[in-house]
Amino acid sequence: MPQRNVMQPSPDPVYILRGSSSPVTSLHFLPILTNTLLSGNQDGKVYVWDLKTRRIQQKINAHLDSVLQVEASPVADSLLTHGRDGYARIWRTGEAAFTCTDQIQVSSKGFCAAKMLPQTGKSYLIVLPGESSSVTVYDSSTKQLVRELVPPSTKLGMCMCMQPVLDSTGSAWGLLVGYESGSLLLWDVVSGKLLSELMLHSDAVMCFKYSSSANRGFSGSVDNQLLEWTISAENENKMSLIDKTVVTNQGFNDIVIRCDNKIVATAGWDSNVRVFSTKKLRPIALLSFHRGSVKALSFSCDGLLAAGSEDRLISVWDVYRS
Amino acid sequence: MEAQVRAVAREILNGIQLAADSDCKSQWLDAAVSLIVDSKNEKGLHPLLCHYDDIPIDHLKTIYKEHHYSRLCRKILDLLTIEWIQTAAGAVNRQIETIFLRGPPTYALLALDQALLSNSQGFRLQKVTVLLEQFIKNDRLKQVLWDQCHITSSSSVQSPADFHAGKAGLWDELIRAVSSLPDKIANKLGRETSDIFLPQNYVPLLGKYILECLQRCHDSLMKAQDCSLEFISRLLGKLCLKGFADILFDTLVPPLCVLVNKDYVLLVQNLIGYLASSQTRRHLYAKVLCDLLKVWGNASTLRHVSEEQHLFMCRVLMVSISHLQQADQKQRKHELVELLLPGVQAHLNSTNVNIRTRGMLVAQALTRTIDPEGQQIEFEIIRNREVEELEKLLVLPTDPGLTEIEHDDDLVAYDMSHDKPVTKVKTPVYIRDCMEEEFTKILLHSTESYGIPEFVLHRFKAMVALAVHCPSQVARYLSAQFYERNYNIRQRLDMLEVLATAAQELSQPEASTSKATSRWSPVRHTQAESTTNPETWQQIVQQRINSKTRRFIKGPSKPEPTPVPNRFGHVAGEFFFPLMRFYDKSESVFDLMGSDSLVLHRLVYTLAIILYAAINTTAASQMGKSLLEFTWGLRIHSDVSVRQAVLVATSMVLLVVPGHFLLTDLQMDIMETKEWLQMVLEKDVNTECRKLAMQALTLLDNTVAMDFIGCFFCHRIPTYIYRLSVFVPITLALLHIQVLSTSALTKMAFRSAVIAKPPAPGVGNKY
């Protein structure tokens, strides 16, 4: 047999962030300040981590219950957090600390996280899960309800997760929503029209990510299948499945796509992070470190991967960056 | 052009034949040489042929060599006389050699071969053999072989079929010539045959050429040039028919094996892969698979096939399974399953662990492939090298050309071998909370699903420890459960093995002797130490004192072993008798006398071991009697392993039961046993059975002889000696007195052999 390239041993995290008071539920690298990582915890706190010193820079008592979402606006001047206490809050950076400027009451008590939809300029929309299967769209500046996206069918169940669809200028024109039934719906946020629908999973869509630049989406459910799909712009925005792969253990908590669209990472219930090459959906690495289910992932714009887990640790990985 | 070349050829032939003197002949030969040999310094034509200078010289040479060279060779050989050579001194010799050794080798060989046949003796024959020897020494044969394989660019316009048809006649002749050369030469020359033509030299040389030729073919195929291997394959066939196969393959196989491993040519895999790769050949592949499965699953095949053949069949099956495709799976699912099921049954019934394992493996692989979503057979297969090797065959060999393409994205995968399914583990229970019998029950029912290394061994040890700790309860429980419903074979075998091992352990005296011996060793100790380098002066002084001191020791040199009660004695019956209780009770799930002969064979063994453990106890005689009765009905069992077990059990009875009891109370039984053993010795088909019968007979004779001697020394000749003398003559007994020491040794050896007989726990009982 010819000598194959000797396989590199499985990588270790480059460092671990310790100090969370409870399981990590949400992670977000600030888009511009690459040395800052935000983490949301199950006790409602949001931490701002300085990756140079690897210490907590700031602790924000953001919510009274588990933080579902921490997300910064594209220019990083404001922050959206969403907790299970029923509030979505907007924070602005002051001299040193983030301060809460606005809050919106969320009618749904589910697990669907709020999402920022960037619009032209600095403005953005905020989408929140509404009653039953509906989604509410708010204007960030006026804090007013702009419109409500109500699906025609009531059999979809609750909203599970949402992702914007961006045009070439980076402003969102569409919204993808995954439902409890396993369906994925594409909405036009401007007109509030339902554009297309795709039955993805047999169980709830637990998490998905869509990259507008690559026109590829990846989704996971409670089973062991990772699906890849696309939106056809020519064919009336019809969505179709492209590929799927089966992983060893069931259950996905989070999926992230790196900015260059080359790799996808998934957070598993089995406490492992799996890395796939997007070209063929080929598994290329299994990042094992955590001792509890991995809840949240985030890629920095320079390719660092952070994973937050039930074991209160955040591991930072440096894979496939060169 | 053709016609002109023909004219040249005719002129040369005539010139050689009709030339007045040898000088003239020699000049014509020169002309011929000039056409055959490519010399660089000579540009134009030979002076004798200069009137043909309108023909392009390269063309002339090519056509001449292809069409007229053969006739030239024959002519020269016809004309060869001693006078001609002698008058022309060395020049002609050199010219002729050049013509034969540098011309197209195929034709030269054929011409020489023909000349060899037509000349019986004399100068011409000698010259021909010399030329042949030169021919071979100059490696011209290699060129002959290669010319037949190589499809030249000029002939590449033809299809391979045309190429073969055109060459068929030539090849027949050539193969005959090449393969029969040693015989022919030997026939002609007798004892004067040159060494090079002896088969032991000639055939390996040919093998070497064939190997080189194959290598060249391989190289040119890599360059996408056509090659034909038909000639080589026919030549090989012919050589094998001639009886050179051994010599030939000694040369060919070792290097071929190396090359095959190095270069992705996987024999069986290639063959099956070839059949499976094309839609047109697909039905052949399916037929192969089905036929093979049919043979594989046949119970009688299983009985008669050797283990190596069986392994090979399994290998081929695994390779075939790996080629099954979706379409076949649907189409042939039922057919394959129908073939598979009897096969699996036959394999599971086998008493050979390897065959069982292979059967399970093939069944598992096939069901997984046929119906990945459906219900699957899951076996607990013991992992060993063979299993892994067979499983590897399930993976299709990757095409070396394709692996490059796979790495189109530059992301090299990390090692992901730690990607394993997560399993949930039950909370552990403290052992001290469990009752003995209850715990045995739990252990008996626990299966290997905890991921503990060597789980089976641990479970086995735990059960044995329990049985030793409270023998009465556990033995009663296990032997009662043995005949219960709802146990699988693995569990029943476990019960037997636990009982046997516990019995052995109980019958061993507890380890207390080691302390006693250590007290007696100090003197020897210092002696042993004296050989090592003394380090301190005290040691040196002590050593000198020791060497000058003489010790007188009274009393025994070794302590008497302290007698300890046999722990097994009072429970032996509880281990033994319940196990024989319901052996003839036939149930639908567990039929000891019918299909479950595997368990029966282990049962008989176990009884034998328990009996042996009960040696020197009061119960032994009664147990031996029962065992003899129990095995009586199994003596002509159809399964070899059961018969072997019965023979072992019989030996045990003879070994354990005191001789006087055998020869008084069991006298009739023993006589019958002896007759039966002799019958086995003469008639049984199985060697092992015959060996065991032999041992049992020897034991029996020894027992009789020992008992006789015992009586003899006590001046007490019992009446049964007279009766026994019918079949044990006194002379035989007396003979045994002489060889008593030897037979005692045999007895000892036999004891240890029998004890070593049962396989190690946890190896034979996995399902």
Short mmCIF file of N, CA and C in Angstrom, two decimals, chain B residues 98-238:
data_model
loop_
_atom_site.label_atom_id
_atom_site.label_comp_id
_atom_site.label_asym_id
_atom_site.label_seq_id
_atom_site.Cartn_x
_atom_site.Cartn_y
_atom_site.Cartn_z
N THR B 98 26.11 -14.09 -36.05
CA THR B 98 25.47 -12.77 -36.13
C THR B 98 24.05 -12.91 -36.68
N ILE B 99 23.93 -13.71 -37.74
CA ILE B 99 22.61 -13.84 -38.37
C ILE B 99 21.61 -14.41 -37.37
N PHE B 100 22.03 -15.42 -36.62
CA PHE B 100 21.07 -16.07 -35.72
C PHE B 100 20.83 -15.28 -34.44
N LEU B 101 21.85 -14.61 -33.97
CA LEU B 101 21.70 -13.96 -32.67
C LEU B 101 21.23 -12.52 -32.76
N ARG B 102 21.32 -11.92 -33.93
CA ARG B 102 20.93 -10.52 -34.00
C ARG B 102 19.73 -10.29 -34.89
N GLY B 103 19.30 -11.35 -35.56
CA GLY B 103 18.10 -11.22 -36.38
C GLY B 103 16.86 -11.30 -35.51
N PRO B 104 15.65 -11.29 -36.12
CA PRO B 104 14.43 -11.43 -35.35
C PRO B 104 14.44 -12.76 -34.61
N PRO B 105 14.42 -12.74 -33.28
CA PRO B 105 14.67 -13.95 -32.50
C PRO B 105 13.62 -15.03 -32.70
N THR B 106 12.38 -14.62 -32.95
CA THR B 106 11.32 -15.60 -33.07
C THR B 106 11.60 -16.57 -34.22
N TYR B 107 11.94 -16.00 -35.36
CA TYR B 107 12.17 -16.84 -36.53
C TYR B 107 13.42 -17.67 -36.37
N ALA B 108 14.43 -17.05 -35.79
CA ALA B 108 15.68 -17.78 -35.58
C ALA B 108 15.42 -19.01 -34.71
N LEU B 109 14.63 -18.81 -33.66
CA LEU B 109 14.35 -19.91 -32.75
C LEU B 109 13.61 -21.02 -33.47
N LEU B 110 12.60 -20.62 -34.28
CA LEU B 110 11.82 -21.64 -34.98
C LEU B 110 12.68 -22.42 -35.95
N ALA B 111 13.57 -21.69 -36.66
CA ALA B 111 14.43 -22.36 -37.62
C ALA B 111 15.36 -23.34 -36.91
N LEU B 112 15.92 -22.90 -35.80
CA LEU B 112 16.82 -23.76 -35.04
C LEU B 112 16.08 -24.99 -34.52
N ASP B 113 14.84 -24.74 -34.05
CA ASP B 113 14.05 -25.82 -33.50
C ASP B 113 13.79 -26.88 -34.56
N GLN B 114 13.46 -26.38 -35.76
CA GLN B 114 13.18 -27.31 -36.84
C GLN B 114 14.43 -28.11 -37.22
N ALA B 115 15.54 -27.41 -37.29
CA ALA B 115 16.80 -28.07 -37.64
C ALA B 115 17.15 -29.14 -36.59
N LEU B 116 16.81 -28.86 -35.36
CA LEU B 116 17.07 -29.79 -34.28
C LEU B 116 16.32 -31.10 -34.51
N LEU B 117 15.08 -30.95 -35.00
CA LEU B 117 14.26 -32.13 -35.24
C LEU B 117 14.79 -32.95 -36.41
N SER B 118 15.19 -32.24 -37.51
CA SER B 118 15.51 -32.96 -38.74
C SER B 118 16.91 -33.57 -38.71
N ASN B 119 17.75 -33.10 -37.82
CA ASN B 119 19.09 -33.67 -37.79
C ASN B 119 19.23 -34.60 -36.61
N SER B 120 19.65 -35.81 -36.88
CA SER B 120 19.72 -36.75 -35.77
C SER B 120 21.09 -36.69 -35.09
N GLN B 121 22.12 -36.56 -35.85
CA GLN B 121 23.43 -36.44 -35.21
C GLN B 121 24.43 -35.83 -36.17
N GLY B 122 25.66 -35.73 -35.73
CA GLY B 122 26.69 -35.22 -36.60
C GLY B 122 27.00 -33.77 -36.36
N PHE B 123 27.77 -33.24 -37.28
CA PHE B 123 28.26 -31.88 -37.13
C PHE B 123 27.14 -30.85 -37.07
N ARG B 124 26.12 -31.05 -37.95
CA ARG B 124 25.08 -30.04 -38.07
C ARG B 124 24.29 -29.94 -36.75
N LEU B 125 24.01 -31.09 -36.16
CA LEU B 125 23.30 -31.09 -34.88
C LEU B 125 24.10 -30.35 -33.81
N GLN B 126 25.40 -30.65 -33.85
CA GLN B 126 26.25 -30.01 -32.84
C GLN B 126 26.24 -28.50 -33.01
N LYS B 127 26.31 -28.09 -34.28
CA LYS B 127 26.32 -26.65 -34.57
C LYS B 127 24.99 -26.01 -34.12
N VAL B 128 23.89 -26.73 -34.39
CA VAL B 128 22.57 -26.20 -34.03
C VAL B 128 22.47 -26.02 -32.51
N THR B 129 22.92 -27.02 -31.76
CA THR B 129 22.82 -26.90 -30.30
C THR B 129 23.72 -25.80 -29.78
N VAL B 130 24.88 -25.66 -30.40
CA VAL B 130 25.75 -24.56 -29.97
C VAL B 130 25.05 -23.22 -30.20
N LEU B 131 24.43 -23.12 -31.40
CA LEU B 131 23.72 -21.87 -31.71
C LEU B 131 22.59 -21.63 -30.71
N LEU B 132 21.85 -22.70 -30.38
CA LEU B 132 20.74 -22.56 -29.42
C LEU B 132 21.25 -22.12 -28.06
N GLU B 133 22.39 -22.71 -27.67
CA GLU B 133 22.94 -22.35 -26.38
C GLU B 133 23.31 -20.88 -26.36
N GLN B 134 23.96 -20.46 -27.45
CA GLN B 134 24.32 -19.03 -27.58
C GLN B 134 23.06 -18.17 -27.53
N PHE B 135 22.06 -18.67 -28.24
CA PHE B 135 20.79 -17.95 -28.35
C PHE B 135 20.22 -17.69 -26.96
N ILE B 136 20.23 -18.74 -26.14
CA ILE B 136 19.67 -18.60 -24.80
C ILE B 136 20.58 -17.76 -23.92
N LYS B 137 21.87 -17.98 -24.03
CA LYS B 137 22.80 -17.23 -23.19
C LYS B 137 22.75 -15.75 -23.49
N ASN B 138 22.40 -15.41 -24.72
CA ASN B 138 22.31 -14.00 -25.09
C ASN B 138 20.95 -13.38 -24.76
N ASP B 139 20.14 -14.12 -23.97
CA ASP B 139 18.84 -13.62 -23.55
C ASP B 139 17.89 -13.34 -24.71
N ARG B 140 18.10 -14.08 -25.81
CA ARG B 140 17.21 -13.82 -26.96
C ARG B 140 15.79 -14.31 -26.68
N LEU B 141 15.67 -15.31 -25.80
CA LEU B 141 14.33 -15.83 -25.49
C LEU B 141 13.43 -14.75 -24.91
N LYS B 142 14.05 -13.89 -24.12
CA LYS B 142 13.30 -12.80 -23.51
C LYS B 142 12.64 -11.96 -24.61
N GLN B 143 13.45 -11.70 -25.64
CA GLN B 143 12.94 -10.90 -26.76
C GLN B 143 11.79 -11.63 -27.45
N VAL B 144 11.93 -12.96 -27.57
CA VAL B 144 10.88 -13.75 -28.22
C VAL B 144 9.56 -13.55 -27.47
N LEU B 145 9.61 -13.68 -26.14
CA LEU B 145 8.40 -13.55 -25.34
C LEU B 145 7.80 -12.15 -25.50
N TRP B 146 8.65 -11.17 -25.39
CA TRP B 146 8.15 -9.80 -25.44
C TRP B 146 7.51 -9.49 -26.80
N ASP B 147 8.14 -10.01 -27.87
CA ASP B 147 7.58 -9.76 -29.21
C ASP B 147 6.15 -10.26 -29.32
N GLN B 148 5.84 -11.34 -28.60
CA GLN B 148 4.49 -11.89 -28.70
C GLN B 148 3.48 -11.07 -27.90
N CYS B 149 3.97 -10.40 -26.85
CA CYS B 149 3.05 -9.63 -26.00
C CYS B 149 2.82 -8.24 -26.55
N HIS B 150 3.86 -7.74 -27.15
CA HIS B 150 3.86 -6.35 -27.54
C HIS B 150 3.06 -6.18 -28.83
N ILE B 151 2.05 -5.36 -28.81
CA ILE B 151 1.30 -5.08 -30.03
C ILE B 151 1.92 -3.84 -30.63
N THR B 152 2.64 -4.02 -31.74
CA THR B 152 3.40 -2.90 -32.29
C THR B 152 2.47 -1.87 -32.88
N SER B 153 3.00 -0.69 -33.06
CA SER B 153 2.16 0.40 -33.55
C SER B 153 1.61 0.08 -34.93
N SER B 154 2.39 -0.66 -35.74
CA SER B 154 1.91 -0.96 -37.09
C SER B 154 0.71 -1.90 -37.02
N SER B 155 0.72 -2.81 -36.04
CA SER B 155 -0.40 -3.74 -35.96
C SER B 155 -1.52 -3.21 -35.09
N SER B 156 -1.33 -2.03 -34.52
CA SER B 156 -2.33 -1.54 -33.60
C SER B 156 -3.62 -1.13 -34.31
N VAL B 157 -3.54 -1.01 -35.63
CA VAL B 157 -4.77 -0.70 -36.37
C VAL B 157 -5.74 -1.87 -36.29
N GLN B 158 -5.16 -3.07 -36.14
CA GLN B 158 -6.04 -4.23 -36.03
C GLN B 158 -6.68 -4.27 -34.65
N SER B 159 -7.79 -4.95 -34.59
CA SER B 159 -8.39 -5.16 -33.27
C SER B 159 -7.60 -6.28 -32.59
N PRO B 160 -7.69 -6.35 -31.27
CA PRO B 160 -6.96 -7.41 -30.56
C PRO B 160 -7.32 -8.80 -31.08
N ALA B 161 -8.57 -8.98 -31.48
CA ALA B 161 -8.98 -10.29 -31.98
C ALA B 161 -8.20 -10.66 -33.23
N ASP B 162 -8.05 -9.66 -34.13
CA ASP B 162 -7.28 -9.91 -35.36
C ASP B 162 -5.84 -10.24 -35.02
N PHE B 163 -5.34 -9.50 -34.05
CA PHE B 163 -3.96 -9.71 -33.64
C PHE B 163 -3.76 -11.16 -33.20
N HIS B 164 -4.70 -11.63 -32.40
CA HIS B 164 -4.60 -13.00 -31.92
C HIS B 164 -4.75 -14.01 -33.04
N ALA B 165 -5.74 -13.76 -33.93
CA ALA B 165 -5.97 -14.70 -35.02
C ALA B 165 -4.74 -14.82 -35.91
N GLY B 166 -4.14 -13.64 -36.20
CA GLY B 166 -2.98 -13.63 -37.08
C GLY B 166 -1.81 -14.38 -36.49
N LYS B 167 -1.74 -14.38 -35.18
CA LYS B 167 -0.57 -14.96 -34.55
C LYS B 167 -0.79 -16.42 -34.11
N ALA B 168 -2.03 -16.88 -34.23
CA ALA B 168 -2.37 -18.17 -33.61
C ALA B 168 -1.44 -19.30 -34.06
N GLY B 169 -1.25 -19.40 -35.38
CA GLY B 169 -0.43 -20.49 -35.90
C GLY B 169 0.99 -20.39 -35.40
N LEU B 170 1.52 -19.20 -35.49
CA LEU B 170 2.89 -18.95 -35.06
C LEU B 170 3.06 -19.32 -33.59
N TRP B 171 2.05 -18.91 -32.78
CA TRP B 171 2.15 -19.13 -31.34
C TRP B 171 2.15 -20.62 -31.01
N ASP B 172 1.30 -21.37 -31.71
CA ASP B 172 1.27 -22.81 -31.44
C ASP B 172 2.66 -23.40 -31.61
N GLU B 173 3.26 -23.02 -32.73
CA GLU B 173 4.57 -23.56 -33.05
C GLU B 173 5.60 -23.12 -32.03
N LEU B 174 5.50 -21.85 -31.66
CA LEU B 174 6.49 -21.26 -30.77
C LEU B 174 6.39 -21.87 -29.38
N ILE B 175 5.13 -22.04 -28.92
CA ILE B 175 4.94 -22.60 -27.59
C ILE B 175 5.49 -24.00 -27.54
N ARG B 176 5.23 -24.74 -28.62
CA ARG B 176 5.75 -26.10 -28.68
C ARG B 176 7.28 -26.07 -28.61
N ALA B 177 7.86 -25.16 -29.39
CA ALA B 177 9.32 -25.08 -29.45
C ALA B 177 9.91 -24.72 -28.09
N VAL B 178 9.35 -23.68 -27.47
CA VAL B 178 9.93 -23.19 -26.23
C VAL B 178 9.77 -24.22 -25.12
N SER B 179 8.58 -24.83 -25.06
CA SER B 179 8.33 -25.71 -23.92
C SER B 179 9.04 -27.05 -24.07
N SER B 180 9.29 -27.47 -25.33
CA SER B 180 9.87 -28.81 -25.47
C SER B 180 11.37 -28.78 -25.70
N LEU B 181 11.95 -27.59 -25.67
CA LEU B 181 13.37 -27.48 -25.97
C LEU B 181 14.23 -28.39 -25.08
N PRO B 182 14.05 -28.38 -23.75
CA PRO B 182 14.90 -29.24 -22.92
C PRO B 182 14.76 -30.71 -23.29
N ASP B 183 13.52 -31.14 -23.54
CA ASP B 183 13.30 -32.55 -23.88
C ASP B 183 14.01 -32.91 -25.18
N LYS B 184 13.81 -32.05 -26.17
CA LYS B 184 14.38 -32.35 -27.48
C LYS B 184 15.89 -32.46 -27.39
N ILE B 185 16.50 -31.46 -26.76
CA ILE B 185 17.96 -31.46 -26.67
C ILE B 185 18.43 -32.71 -25.92
N ALA B 186 17.72 -33.01 -24.83
CA ALA B 186 18.13 -34.18 -24.05
C ALA B 186 18.01 -35.45 -24.89
N ASN B 187 16.95 -35.52 -25.68
CA ASN B 187 16.78 -36.69 -26.55
C ASN B 187 17.93 -36.83 -27.52
N LYS B 188 18.35 -35.71 -28.07
CA LYS B 188 19.38 -35.77 -29.11
C LYS B 188 20.75 -36.00 -28.51
N LEU B 189 21.06 -35.27 -27.45
CA LEU B 189 22.43 -35.27 -26.97
C LEU B 189 22.68 -36.25 -25.82
N GLY B 190 21.60 -36.68 -25.21
CA GLY B 190 21.78 -37.62 -24.10
C GLY B 190 22.58 -36.99 -22.98
N ARG B 191 23.70 -37.64 -22.63
CA ARG B 191 24.48 -37.18 -21.48
C ARG B 191 25.27 -35.92 -21.78
N GLU B 192 25.40 -35.60 -23.04
CA GLU B 192 26.22 -34.43 -23.34
C GLU B 192 25.45 -33.12 -23.30
N THR B 193 24.21 -33.19 -22.87
CA THR B 193 23.39 -31.99 -22.83
C THR B 193 24.05 -30.92 -21.98
N SER B 194 24.04 -29.71 -22.50
CA SER B 194 24.61 -28.61 -21.73
C SER B 194 23.71 -28.29 -20.53
N ASP B 195 24.35 -27.81 -19.46
CA ASP B 195 23.62 -27.54 -18.22
C ASP B 195 22.43 -26.61 -18.43
N ILE B 196 22.62 -25.70 -19.36
CA ILE B 196 21.60 -24.67 -19.52
C ILE B 196 20.26 -25.25 -19.98
N PHE B 197 20.31 -26.44 -20.62
CA PHE B 197 19.06 -27.03 -21.12
C PHE B 197 18.40 -27.95 -20.12
N LEU B 198 19.03 -28.17 -18.96
CA LEU B 198 18.38 -29.00 -17.95
C LEU B 198 17.17 -28.24 -17.41
N PRO B 199 16.06 -28.96 -17.22
CA PRO B 199 14.85 -28.25 -16.78
C PRO B 199 15.07 -27.40 -15.54
N GLN B 200 15.88 -27.88 -14.59
CA GLN B 200 16.03 -27.10 -13.36
C GLN B 200 16.76 -25.78 -13.60
N ASN B 201 17.44 -25.66 -14.74
CA ASN B 201 18.04 -24.37 -15.07
C ASN B 201 17.19 -23.60 -16.08
N TYR B 202 16.70 -24.38 -17.06
CA TYR B 202 15.99 -23.75 -18.17
C TYR B 202 14.68 -23.13 -17.71
N VAL B 203 13.91 -23.88 -16.88
CA VAL B 203 12.59 -23.39 -16.51
C VAL B 203 12.66 -22.13 -15.63
N PRO B 204 13.52 -22.10 -14.61
CA PRO B 204 13.62 -20.84 -13.85
C PRO B 204 14.03 -19.66 -14.73
N LEU B 205 14.91 -19.93 -15.70
CA LEU B 205 15.32 -18.86 -16.61
C LEU B 205 14.11 -18.34 -17.37
N LEU B 206 13.32 -19.31 -17.84
CA LEU B 206 12.10 -18.95 -18.56
C LEU B 206 11.18 -18.15 -17.64
N GLY B 207 11.09 -18.61 -16.40
CA GLY B 207 10.26 -17.90 -15.41
C GLY B 207 10.72 -16.47 -15.26
N LYS B 208 12.03 -16.31 -15.21
CA LYS B 208 12.59 -14.96 -15.05
C LYS B 208 12.20 -14.10 -16.25
N TYR B 209 12.29 -14.70 -17.44
CA TYR B 209 11.93 -13.94 -18.65
C TYR B 209 10.46 -13.55 -18.61
N ILE B 210 9.62 -14.52 -18.17
CA ILE B 210 8.19 -14.25 -18.13
C ILE B 210 7.90 -13.09 -17.19
N LEU B 211 8.59 -13.13 -16.06
CA LEU B 211 8.41 -12.07 -15.07
C LEU B 211 8.81 -10.71 -15.65
N GLU B 212 9.96 -10.70 -16.33
CA GLU B 212 10.41 -9.44 -16.92
C GLU B 212 9.44 -8.96 -17.98
N CYS B 213 8.93 -9.96 -18.71
CA CYS B 213 7.99 -9.64 -19.78
C CYS B 213 6.72 -9.03 -19.18
N LEU B 214 6.25 -9.62 -18.08
CA LEU B 214 5.05 -9.09 -17.42
C LEU B 214 5.30 -7.67 -16.93
N GLN B 215 6.50 -7.47 -16.42
CA GLN B 215 6.85 -6.14 -15.93
C GLN B 215 6.79 -5.13 -17.07
N ARG B 216 7.33 -5.55 -18.22
CA ARG B 216 7.33 -4.64 -19.38
C ARG B 216 5.91 -4.37 -19.83
N CYS B 217 5.08 -5.44 -19.81
CA CYS B 217 3.68 -5.26 -20.20
C CYS B 217 3.02 -4.26 -19.27
N HIS B 218 3.27 -4.43 -17.98
CA HIS B 218 2.71 -3.53 -16.98
C HIS B 218 3.11 -2.10 -17.29
N ASP B 219 4.42 -1.93 -17.58
CA ASP B 219 4.90 -0.57 -17.86
C ASP B 219 4.21 0.03 -19.07
N SER B 220 4.08 -0.80 -20.12
CA SER B 220 3.51 -0.22 -21.32
C SER B 220 2.00 0.00 -21.17
N LEU B 221 1.36 -0.85 -20.35
CA LEU B 221 -0.06 -0.61 -20.09
C LEU B 221 -0.25 0.71 -19.35
N MET B 222 0.70 1.00 -18.46
CA MET B 222 0.63 2.25 -17.72
C MET B 222 0.73 3.44 -18.67
N LYS B 223 1.44 3.21 -19.81
CA LYS B 223 1.56 4.28 -20.80
C LYS B 223 0.44 4.18 -21.83
N ALA B 224 -0.60 3.42 -21.51
CA ALA B 224 -1.77 3.28 -22.36
C ALA B 224 -1.42 2.64 -23.70
N GLN B 225 -0.44 1.72 -23.68
CA GLN B 225 -0.15 0.97 -24.91
C GLN B 225 -0.69 -0.44 -24.75
N ASP B 226 -1.27 -0.96 -25.84
CA ASP B 226 -1.89 -2.28 -25.74
C ASP B 226 -0.85 -3.38 -25.59
N CYS B 227 -1.24 -4.41 -24.89
CA CYS B 227 -0.39 -5.58 -24.75
C CYS B 227 -1.29 -6.80 -24.80
N SER B 228 -0.71 -7.92 -25.23
CA SER B 228 -1.50 -9.14 -25.20
C SER B 228 -0.78 -10.13 -24.30
N LEU B 229 -1.54 -10.71 -23.37
CA LEU B 229 -0.92 -11.66 -22.45
C LEU B 229 -1.29 -13.09 -22.82
N GLU B 230 -1.96 -13.21 -23.99
CA GLU B 230 -2.45 -14.54 -24.32
C GLU B 230 -1.30 -15.53 -24.50
N PHE B 231 -0.26 -15.06 -25.18
CA PHE B 231 0.85 -15.97 -25.43
C PHE B 231 1.45 -16.46 -24.12
N ILE B 232 1.70 -15.51 -23.23
CA ILE B 232 2.30 -15.86 -21.94
C ILE B 232 1.42 -16.85 -21.20
N SER B 233 0.12 -16.57 -21.20
CA SER B 233 -0.76 -17.45 -20.43
C SER B 233 -0.78 -18.84 -21.03
N ARG B 234 -0.77 -18.90 -22.39
CA ARG B 234 -0.76 -20.24 -23.00
C ARG B 234 0.55 -20.96 -22.76
N LEU B 235 1.61 -20.20 -22.77
CA LEU B 235 2.92 -20.80 -22.52
C LEU B 235 2.98 -21.36 -21.10
N LEU B 236 2.45 -20.58 -20.16
CA LEU B 236 2.43 -21.04 -18.76
C LEU B 236 1.65 -22.32 -18.64
N GLY B 237 0.48 -22.33 -19.31
CA GLY B 237 -0.36 -23.52 -19.27
C GLY B 237 0.38 -24.73 -19.79
N LYS B 238 1.07 -24.53 -20.91
CA LYS B 238 1.78 -25.63 -21.55
C LYS B 238 2.90 -26.15 -20.63
#
